[in-house]
Coordinates of C-alpha atoms in Angstrom, one line a residue:
M1 CA -36.4 -43.9 -47.1
A2 CA -37.1 -44.9 -43.5
T3 CA -39.5 -42.5 -41.7
P4 CA -38.9 -41.4 -38.2
P5 CA -41.0 -42.7 -35.5
P6 CA -44.0 -40.6 -34.7
S7 CA -43.8 -38.5 -31.6
T8 CA -45.6 -40.2 -28.7
Q9 CA -46.5 -36.8 -27.1
Q10 CA -50.0 -35.5 -28.2
P11 CA -50.7 -31.8 -28.2
T12 CA -53.0 -30.5 -25.4
P13 CA -56.4 -29.0 -26.1
Q14 CA -55.0 -25.5 -25.8
Q15 CA -52.4 -26.2 -28.4
M16 CA -54.9 -27.6 -30.8
A17 CA -57.2 -24.6 -30.4
A18 CA -54.2 -22.3 -31.0
M19 CA -53.3 -24.3 -34.1
Q20 CA -56.9 -24.0 -35.5
Q21 CA -57.0 -20.3 -34.9
Q22 CA -53.7 -19.9 -36.7
F23 CA -54.9 -22.0 -39.5
A24 CA -58.2 -19.9 -39.8
A25 CA -56.1 -16.7 -39.9
E26 CA -53.8 -17.9 -42.6
A27 CA -56.9 -19.1 -44.8
Q28 CA -58.5 -15.8 -44.2
K29 CA -55.3 -14.0 -45.6
K30 CA -55.6 -16.1 -48.6
G31 CA -59.3 -15.3 -49.1
M32 CA -60.4 -18.9 -48.5
T33 CA -62.4 -20.8 -46.1
A34 CA -60.7 -23.3 -43.8
Q35 CA -61.7 -26.3 -46.0
E36 CA -60.7 -24.6 -49.2
Y37 CA -57.3 -23.7 -47.6
A38 CA -56.8 -27.3 -46.5
N39 CA -57.5 -28.6 -50.1
W40 CA -55.1 -26.2 -51.5
Q41 CA -52.4 -27.2 -49.2
R42 CA -52.9 -30.9 -50.0
Q43 CA -52.6 -30.1 -53.7
Q44 CA -49.4 -28.2 -53.0
L45 CA -48.1 -31.2 -51.0
S46 CA -48.9 -33.5 -53.8
A47 CA -47.2 -31.3 -56.4
D48 CA -44.0 -31.0 -54.2
A49 CA -43.9 -34.7 -53.5
A50 CA -44.3 -35.5 -57.3
K51 CA -41.3 -33.2 -58.0
Q52 CA -39.1 -35.2 -55.8
G53 CA -40.4 -38.5 -56.8
L54 CA -41.9 -39.3 -53.3
S55 CA -45.4 -40.1 -52.2
V56 CA -47.3 -37.6 -50.1
E57 CA -46.8 -39.7 -47.0
Q58 CA -43.1 -39.9 -47.5
Y59 CA -42.8 -36.3 -48.3
V60 CA -44.7 -35.3 -45.0
A61 CA -42.4 -37.6 -43.0
K62 CA -39.4 -35.9 -44.4
L63 CA -40.8 -32.4 -43.6
K64 CA -41.4 -33.7 -40.0
A65 CA -37.8 -34.9 -39.8
Q66 CA -36.4 -31.6 -41.0
A67 CA -38.6 -29.7 -38.5
L68 CA -37.5 -32.0 -35.7
Q69 CA -33.8 -31.5 -36.5
Q70 CA -34.2 -27.6 -36.8
H71 CA -35.9 -27.7 -33.4
Q72 CA -33.2 -29.8 -31.8
Q73 CA -30.5 -27.4 -33.3
K74 CA -32.3 -24.3 -31.7
L75 CA -32.4 -26.2 -28.4
A76 CA -28.7 -26.9 -28.5
Q77 CA -27.8 -23.3 -29.3
Q78 CA -30.0 -22.1 -26.3
Q79 CA -28.2 -24.4 -24.1
Q80 CA -24.9 -23.3 -25.2
Q81 CA -25.8 -19.6 -24.7
Q82 CA -27.0 -20.5 -21.2
Q83 CA -23.8 -22.4 -20.3
A84 CA -21.8 -19.4 -21.6
Q85 CA -23.7 -16.9 -19.5
Q86 CA -23.4 -19.1 -16.5
Q87 CA -19.7 -19.5 -16.9
H88 CA -19.3 -15.7 -17.4
S89 CA -21.3 -15.0 -14.2
T90 CA -19.3 -17.7 -12.2
Q91 CA -16.0 -16.2 -13.4
H92 CA -17.2 -12.7 -12.5
E93 CA -18.4 -13.8 -9.0
H94 CA -15.7 -16.3 -7.9
G95 CA -12.7 -14.9 -10.0
Q96 CA -11.1 -18.2 -10.9
Q97 CA -7.3 -18.3 -10.3
G98 CA -5.3 -17.6 -13.4
Q99 CA -8.2 -16.3 -15.4
Q100 CA -7.4 -12.8 -16.8
V101 CA -10.4 -10.4 -16.7
P102 CA -9.9 -7.2 -18.8
I103 CA -10.1 -4.1 -16.8
S104 CA -12.0 -1.3 -18.6
P105 CA -11.0 2.2 -17.3
G106 CA -13.8 4.4 -16.3
A107 CA -15.4 6.4 -13.5
P108 CA -15.9 4.3 -10.5
D109 CA -19.4 3.9 -9.0
K110 CA -20.4 5.2 -5.6
K111 CA -20.2 1.8 -4.0
T112 CA -16.5 1.4 -5.1
L113 CA -15.6 4.9 -4.0
A114 CA -17.2 4.2 -0.6
V115 CA -15.2 1.1 -0.1
A116 CA -12.0 2.9 -1.2
K117 CA -12.7 5.8 1.1
W118 CA -13.4 3.6 4.1
L119 CA -10.2 1.4 3.5
R120 CA -8.1 4.6 3.0
G121 CA -9.1 5.8 6.5
Q122 CA -8.2 2.5 8.2
D123 CA -4.8 1.7 9.7
L124 CA -3.5 -0.9 7.1
K125 CA 0.1 -0.3 8.1
S126 CA 0.8 1.3 4.8
R127 CA 4.5 1.8 3.6
T128 CA 5.9 4.3 1.1
C129 CA 7.1 3.0 -2.2
I130 CA 8.4 4.4 -5.4
L131 CA 6.1 4.0 -8.5
N132 CA 7.2 5.7 -11.8
G133 CA 9.3 8.1 -9.8
Q134 CA 6.5 9.1 -7.5
R135 CA 5.9 8.3 -3.8
K136 CA 2.8 6.1 -3.2
D137 CA 1.3 4.2 -0.3
M138 CA 1.3 0.4 -0.5
F139 CA -0.5 -2.1 1.7
K140 CA -0.8 -5.9 2.1
V141 CA -4.0 -7.6 1.0
K142 CA -4.5 -9.5 4.2
R143 CA -4.8 -6.4 6.3
A144 CA -7.4 -5.0 3.8
L145 CA -9.5 -8.2 4.0
R146 CA -9.3 -8.3 7.9
A147 CA -10.5 -4.7 7.9
L148 CA -13.5 -5.6 5.6
Q149 CA -14.4 -8.4 7.9
S150 CA -14.0 -6.3 11.1
P151 CA -16.9 -5.2 13.4
A152 CA -16.1 -1.6 12.5
Y153 CA -17.0 -2.3 8.9
Q154 CA -20.1 -4.0 9.9
K155 CA -21.2 -1.1 12.0
A156 CA -20.4 1.4 9.1
S157 CA -22.2 -0.7 6.5
S158 CA -25.3 -1.2 8.8
K159 CA -26.1 2.5 8.6
K160 CA -29.1 3.6 6.5
S161 CA -27.2 6.2 4.3
S162 CA -24.2 3.9 3.9
L163 CA -23.1 2.9 0.4
L164 CA -20.9 0.0 1.6
P165 CA -21.8 -3.4 0.4
P166 CA -22.6 -5.9 3.2
I167 CA -20.1 -8.5 3.9
T168 CA -20.9 -11.8 5.7
S169 CA -18.0 -14.1 4.6
A170 CA -14.5 -14.2 3.3
S171 CA -15.6 -14.5 -0.2
A172 CA -17.8 -11.4 0.1
A173 CA -14.8 -9.6 1.4
T174 CA -12.7 -10.7 -1.5
E175 CA -15.4 -9.7 -4.0
A176 CA -15.6 -6.2 -2.4
F177 CA -11.9 -5.8 -2.6
K178 CA -11.9 -6.7 -6.3
L179 CA -13.9 -3.5 -6.9
L180 CA -10.7 -1.5 -6.4
P181 CA -8.6 -2.9 -9.1
F182 CA -11.6 -3.0 -11.5
S183 CA -12.0 0.8 -11.1
L184 CA -8.2 1.4 -11.1
L185 CA -8.3 2.6 -7.4
A186 CA -5.7 0.2 -6.2
L187 CA -3.5 -2.2 -8.3
R188 CA -1.2 -5.1 -7.6
I189 CA 2.5 -4.3 -7.6
N190 CA 5.8 -6.3 -7.3
K191 CA 9.2 -5.2 -6.0
I192 CA 11.9 -4.5 -8.6
D193 CA 15.6 -3.4 -8.7
P194 CA 15.7 0.1 -10.0
H195 CA 19.4 -0.3 -11.0
E196 CA 18.9 -3.5 -12.9
G197 CA 20.7 -3.5 -16.2
H198 CA 22.7 -0.4 -15.2
D199 CA 26.4 -0.4 -15.2
H200 CA 27.4 1.4 -11.9
D201 CA 31.0 1.6 -10.8
K202 CA 29.8 1.7 -7.1
P203 CA 26.6 0.1 -5.7
Q204 CA 23.9 2.8 -5.3
K205 CA 22.7 3.7 -1.9
R206 CA 19.3 2.6 -0.9
V207 CA 16.9 3.7 1.6
K208 CA 16.1 0.8 3.9
G209 CA 12.4 -0.2 3.7
L210 CA 11.6 1.9 0.6
W211 CA 10.7 -0.2 -2.4
T212 CA 10.7 0.5 -6.0
V213 CA 7.7 -1.2 -7.6
R214 CA 5.9 -1.7 -10.8
I215 CA 2.3 -2.6 -11.5
E216 CA 1.6 -6.3 -12.5
Q217 CA -0.4 -7.0 -15.6
Q218 CA -2.4 -9.9 -14.0
Q219 CA -4.3 -8.6 -10.9
E220 CA -5.0 -11.3 -8.3
V221 CA -6.2 -11.2 -4.7
R222 CA -4.2 -13.2 -2.3
E223 CA -3.3 -12.4 1.2
D224 CA 0.5 -12.3 0.6
L225 CA 0.3 -9.8 -2.2
H226 CA 0.8 -6.1 -2.2
Y227 CA -1.3 -3.4 -3.6
V228 CA -0.6 0.3 -4.2
W229 CA -3.2 3.1 -3.7
L230 CA -3.9 5.1 -6.8
Y231 CA -6.9 6.8 -5.0
E232 CA -5.7 9.9 -3.3
G233 CA -9.0 10.6 -1.5
P234 CA -11.1 13.8 -1.8
Q235 CA -9.1 16.5 -3.4
W236 CA -10.9 19.6 -1.8
K237 CA -7.7 20.7 0.0
Q238 CA -5.7 20.9 -3.1
K239 CA -8.5 22.7 -5.0
V240 CA -8.7 25.3 -2.2
Y241 CA -4.9 25.7 -2.1
A242 CA -4.8 26.1 -5.9
G243 CA -7.8 28.6 -5.8
G244 CA -6.1 30.6 -3.0
A245 CA -2.8 30.8 -4.9
L246 CA -4.6 31.9 -8.1
A247 CA -6.5 34.6 -6.2
A248 CA -3.3 35.9 -4.7
I249 CA -1.5 36.0 -8.1
M250 CA -4.5 37.8 -9.6
A251 CA -4.6 40.3 -6.6
V252 CA -0.9 41.1 -7.2
V253 CA -1.3 41.4 -10.9
M254 CA -4.3 43.8 -10.5
F255 CA -2.5 46.0 -7.9
P256 CA -2.9 49.2 -10.0
L257 CA -6.7 48.7 -10.0
W258 CA -6.8 48.6 -6.1
P259 CA -8.5 51.5 -4.3
V260 CA -6.3 54.2 -3.1
K261 CA -6.6 53.5 0.5
L262 CA -5.6 49.9 0.1
R263 CA -2.5 50.8 -2.0
L264 CA -1.7 53.4 0.5
G265 CA -1.9 50.9 3.4
V266 CA 0.2 48.3 1.4
W267 CA 2.9 51.1 0.9
Y268 CA 3.0 51.8 4.7
L269 CA 3.1 48.1 5.4
S270 CA 6.1 47.7 3.1
M271 CA 8.0 50.6 4.5
G272 CA 7.4 49.2 8.0
M273 CA 8.9 45.8 6.9
L274 CA 11.9 47.6 5.3
G275 CA 12.4 49.5 8.4
L276 CA 12.4 46.3 10.6
L277 CA 14.9 44.6 8.1
G278 CA 17.1 47.7 8.2
L279 CA 17.1 47.8 12.1
F280 CA 18.0 44.2 12.2
F281 CA 21.0 44.5 10.0
T282 CA 22.1 47.6 12.1
M283 CA 21.8 45.8 15.2
A284 CA 23.9 42.9 13.8
I285 CA 26.7 45.4 12.6
C286 CA 26.7 47.1 16.0
R287 CA 26.9 43.9 18.0
L288 CA 29.8 42.8 15.8
I289 CA 31.7 46.0 16.3
L290 CA 31.1 45.9 20.1
F291 CA 32.5 42.3 20.2
C292 CA 35.6 43.4 18.2
V293 CA 36.3 46.3 20.6
T294 CA 35.8 44.2 23.8
V295 CA 37.7 41.2 22.6
F296 CA 40.9 43.2 22.9
T297 CA 39.9 45.6 25.9
V298 CA 37.9 43.1 28.0
P299 CA 38.7 39.6 26.8
P300 CA 37.1 37.1 25.9
G301 CA 34.8 39.7 24.3
L302 CA 31.2 40.8 25.0
W303 CA 28.2 39.9 22.7
L304 CA 24.9 41.8 22.5
Y305 CA 22.0 39.3 22.1
P306 CA 24.4 36.3 22.0
N307 CA 21.6 34.0 20.9
L308 CA 20.5 36.2 18.0
F309 CA 21.7 33.7 15.3
E310 CA 21.2 30.5 17.3
D311 CA 18.7 27.8 16.4
V312 CA 16.1 28.9 19.0
G313 CA 12.7 30.5 19.0
F314 CA 12.0 34.1 18.1
F315 CA 11.6 35.4 21.6
D316 CA 14.6 33.3 22.8
S317 CA 16.8 35.0 20.2
F318 CA 16.7 38.2 22.4
K319 CA 17.4 36.4 25.7
P320 CA 19.8 37.3 27.4
V321 CA 20.5 40.9 26.4
W322 CA 24.3 40.5 26.7
G323 CA 26.7 37.6 27.4
W324 CA 30.5 36.9 27.3
Q325 CA 32.2 35.0 24.6
E326 CA 32.4 31.3 25.5
D327 CA 35.6 29.5 24.9
K328 CA 35.2 26.3 23.1
K329 CA 36.3 23.4 25.4
K330 CA 39.2 21.4 24.0
K331 CA 38.5 17.7 23.6
P332 CA 40.8 15.6 25.8
T333 CA 43.4 13.7 23.7
K334 CA 43.4 10.0 24.2
K335 CA 46.6 9.0 25.8
S336 CA 48.1 5.7 24.9
K337 CA 47.9 3.2 27.6
K338 CA 51.4 2.0 28.6
A339 CA 51.9 -1.7 29.3
P340 CA 52.6 -2.3 33.0
T341 CA 56.2 -3.1 33.7
D342 CA 57.4 -6.1 35.7
T343 CA 58.0 -4.1 38.9
D344 CA 54.4 -2.8 38.8
S345 CA 53.0 -6.1 38.3
I346 CA 55.1 -7.6 41.1
S347 CA 54.1 -4.7 43.5
N348 CA 50.4 -5.1 42.5
K349 CA 50.7 -8.9 43.3
T350 CA 52.3 -8.2 46.6
K351 CA 49.6 -5.8 47.7
T352 CA 46.9 -8.1 46.6
K353 CA 48.5 -11.0 48.7
S354 CA 49.0 -8.8 51.7
S355 CA 45.4 -7.5 51.7
T356 CA 43.6 -10.8 51.3
P357 CA 44.5 -14.2 52.7
T358 CA 45.4 -16.9 50.1
T359 CA 45.5 -20.6 50.3
E360 CA 47.3 -22.9 47.9
I361 CA 45.9 -26.4 47.4
P362 CA 48.6 -28.7 48.5
T363 CA 50.2 -31.3 46.3
P364 CA 52.1 -34.4 47.5
S365 CA 55.4 -32.9 46.2
A366 CA 54.8 -29.3 47.0
P367 CA 54.6 -27.6 50.5
I368 CA 51.8 -25.5 51.7
T369 CA 52.5 -21.9 52.1
T370 CA 50.0 -19.6 53.9
S371 CA 50.2 -15.9 54.4
S372 CA 48.4 -13.8 56.9
S373 CA 47.7 -10.0 56.9
D374 CA 48.2 -9.8 60.6
T375 CA 51.8 -10.9 61.0
G376 CA 52.9 -10.1 57.5
T377 CA 55.2 -13.3 57.5
A378 CA 54.9 -16.5 55.6
T379 CA 54.9 -19.8 57.5
R380 CA 56.1 -22.7 55.5
R381 CA 54.8 -26.2 56.4
D382 CA 56.1 -29.3 54.7
L383 CA 53.5 -31.9 54.7
T384 CA 55.3 -34.4 52.5
P385 CA 55.4 -37.9 54.1
R386 CA 58.9 -38.7 55.6
V387 CA 60.4 -41.8 57.1
E388 CA 62.5 -41.3 60.1
E389 CA 65.0 -43.9 61.3
V390 CA 64.9 -45.0 65.0
D391 CA 68.1 -46.2 66.8
D392 CA 67.8 -49.5 68.7
D393 CA 68.2 -49.2 72.5

């Protein structure tokens, strides 16, 4: 068996000292001195070599080769692990196109919420779309990227208490925008036909500019893509409204437990409201009776508070106090235009000729005719060339 070439690299003095210390520690564990432990190891090597039918030198060379092979395998595994880690970090940072990264739903961190809140407050020219039967706001990616690279974002991120990540390039803006789909705050969408596959007799009416969209499985970041907002912003208003509605319901339900003075005040208030409502109906009936009487006695009829039921303000409904009934103006009927007769056209032409002087372009075979508004007569001039015969003297 060919033995592998010995290593040319010699151990350093520090390594030699560490090996000697380790050898002494192992000998001490066995309860031997260093020399006794060395002799015991030689005997073990000789016995193992004899079992395999090899000499001691050959057996030692074989052990060295195995140790070298194991060391190389360990180095190869470490290199593979490092390459895998580098590839994973590169994909996470640069987001290679076409690479699908699984999105794990969870609570977004403060930095992602800060980016979403800042973009939500910017004018991204959002449009309304229909997603799963609900109205949502959608925007274009290029406007979000421009906003992230704007001076306003640089000013907001430079504050001490700001949680916005610093952005110095287009790639950094893309990475900041990717925080939104990773946290399910905004997702990529695509336009669909809501009536696709339906058998409609007539085409359904659509609202112009209102898209029906769906969420795409693969989330990409390109300037020509559209995203939909799933982040609604702080919900404190909804919480306040819900708390107020719940408090009002509990107050009405627990009305029997109110103090006597409060219940008495509510009773007086309700009676006052009923009195005002009854007064309103009485006034409406009286004004109708007044109009029915005056429409026959003093036509066209008199109205009390004529603007009471008109679409005007509260105070304008009682102005003026009275007014006469206004007749609706009849719309004028469109008369059919009659075609002009021959006599009308001739008279119109005559008036036109008499009012303005006209001149006809002469032709070799036609005489020139001119008309003047002063004389009112037409003078005919024959300008065609003629040959006159002259008699001999």
